[in-house]
Tab-separated table of C-alpha atoms in Angstrom:
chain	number	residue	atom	x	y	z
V	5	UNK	CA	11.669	-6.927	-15.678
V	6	UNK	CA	10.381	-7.270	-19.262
V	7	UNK	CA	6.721	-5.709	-18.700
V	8	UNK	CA	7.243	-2.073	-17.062
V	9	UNK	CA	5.142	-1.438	-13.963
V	10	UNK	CA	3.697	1.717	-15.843
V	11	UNK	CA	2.814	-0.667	-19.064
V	12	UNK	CA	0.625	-3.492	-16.306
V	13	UNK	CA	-1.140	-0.086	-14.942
V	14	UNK	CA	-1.950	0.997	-18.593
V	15	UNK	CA	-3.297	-2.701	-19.380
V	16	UNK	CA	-4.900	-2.743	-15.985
V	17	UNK	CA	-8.486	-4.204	-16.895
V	18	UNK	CA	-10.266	-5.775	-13.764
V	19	UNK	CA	-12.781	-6.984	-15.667
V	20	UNK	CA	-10.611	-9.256	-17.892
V	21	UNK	CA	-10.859	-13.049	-16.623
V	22	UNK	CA	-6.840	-13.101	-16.766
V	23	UNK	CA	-6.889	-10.556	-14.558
V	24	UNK	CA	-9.088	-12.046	-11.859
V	25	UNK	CA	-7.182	-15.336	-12.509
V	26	UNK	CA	-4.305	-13.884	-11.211
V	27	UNK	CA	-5.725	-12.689	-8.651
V	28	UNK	CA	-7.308	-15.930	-7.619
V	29	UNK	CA	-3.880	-17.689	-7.719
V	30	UNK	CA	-2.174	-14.933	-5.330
V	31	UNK	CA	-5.007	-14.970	-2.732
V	32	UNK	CA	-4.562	-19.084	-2.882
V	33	UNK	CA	-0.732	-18.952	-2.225
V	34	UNK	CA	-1.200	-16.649	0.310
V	35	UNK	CA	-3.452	-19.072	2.089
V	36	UNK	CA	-1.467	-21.575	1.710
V	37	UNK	CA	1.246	-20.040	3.629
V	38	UNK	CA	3.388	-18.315	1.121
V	39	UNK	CA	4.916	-15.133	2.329
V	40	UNK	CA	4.178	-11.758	0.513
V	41	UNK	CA	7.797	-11.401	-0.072
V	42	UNK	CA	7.776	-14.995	-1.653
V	43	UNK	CA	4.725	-13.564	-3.979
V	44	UNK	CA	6.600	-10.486	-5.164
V	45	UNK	CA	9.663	-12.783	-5.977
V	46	UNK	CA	7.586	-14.930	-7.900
V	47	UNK	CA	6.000	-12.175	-9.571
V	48	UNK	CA	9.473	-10.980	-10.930
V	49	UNK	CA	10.135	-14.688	-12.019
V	50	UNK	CA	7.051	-14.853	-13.580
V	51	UNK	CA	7.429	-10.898	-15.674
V	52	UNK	CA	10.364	-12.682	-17.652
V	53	UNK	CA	9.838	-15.041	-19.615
V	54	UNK	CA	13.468	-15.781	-20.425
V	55	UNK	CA	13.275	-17.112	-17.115
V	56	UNK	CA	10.261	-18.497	-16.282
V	57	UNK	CA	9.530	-20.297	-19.596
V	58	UNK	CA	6.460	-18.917	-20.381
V	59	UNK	CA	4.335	-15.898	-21.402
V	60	UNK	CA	1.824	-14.947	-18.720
V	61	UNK	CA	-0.756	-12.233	-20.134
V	62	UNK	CA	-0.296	-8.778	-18.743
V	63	UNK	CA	-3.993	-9.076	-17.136
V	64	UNK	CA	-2.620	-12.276	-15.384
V	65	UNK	CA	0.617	-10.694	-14.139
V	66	UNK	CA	-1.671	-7.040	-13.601
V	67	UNK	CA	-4.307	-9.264	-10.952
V	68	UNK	CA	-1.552	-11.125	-9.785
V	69	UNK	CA	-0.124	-7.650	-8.319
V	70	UNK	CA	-2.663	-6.101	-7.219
V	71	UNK	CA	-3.838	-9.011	-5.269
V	72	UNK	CA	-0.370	-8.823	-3.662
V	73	UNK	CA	-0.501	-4.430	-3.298
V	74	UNK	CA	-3.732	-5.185	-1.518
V	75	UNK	CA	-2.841	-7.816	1.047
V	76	UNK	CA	0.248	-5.306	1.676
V	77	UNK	CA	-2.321	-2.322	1.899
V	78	UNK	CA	-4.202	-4.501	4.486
V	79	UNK	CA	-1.075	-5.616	6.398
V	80	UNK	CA	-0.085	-2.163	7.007
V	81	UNK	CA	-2.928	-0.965	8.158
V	82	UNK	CA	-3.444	-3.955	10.474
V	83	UNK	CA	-0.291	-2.869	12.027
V	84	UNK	CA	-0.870	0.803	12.421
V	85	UNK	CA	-4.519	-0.484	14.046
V	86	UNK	CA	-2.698	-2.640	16.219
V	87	UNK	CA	-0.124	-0.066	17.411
V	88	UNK	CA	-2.176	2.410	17.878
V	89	UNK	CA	-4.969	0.208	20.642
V	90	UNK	CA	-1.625	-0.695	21.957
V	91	UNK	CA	-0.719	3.084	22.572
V	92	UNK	CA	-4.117	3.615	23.591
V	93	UNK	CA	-4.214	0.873	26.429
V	94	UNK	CA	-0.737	1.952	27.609
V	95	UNK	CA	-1.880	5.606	28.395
């Protein structure tokens, strides 16, 4: 990876219109069916340019992963919800 994970935290700025851009495109491939493990793989593609062909800002790739951190954050907890009313029913 050619931007550290520590270096996107550091340039983390929400507020930066990269940033939500990033965001934006993650939330939209998401809805259209992509996979979170699809995201993340893209994400790597997209953190080297020697690979992807071009420079995406560190605000872009920074939204881009937290969009993805958050849908995880939300899947786990949908699952924990889930098994947990399931454990309640079942007593």
């Amino acid at each position: 990876m050619s931007i550290l994970t520590i270096a996107l935290d550091t340039l983390d700025n929400p507020g930066d219109p990269d940033h939500a851009h990033g965001r934006a495109v993650a939330y939209d491939a998401l809805h259209d069916g992509d996979s979170l493990d699809t995201l993340e793989a893209r994400l790597e593609w997209m953190t080297d340019p020697t690979v992807s062909g071009t420079t995406y800002s560190a605000a872009y790739l920074s939204g881009y992963r937290a969009q993805i951190t958050d849908w995880r954050a939300y899947d786990w907890a949908q699952r924990v919800a889930t098994t947990h009313n399931a454990w309640e029913t079942a007593r």
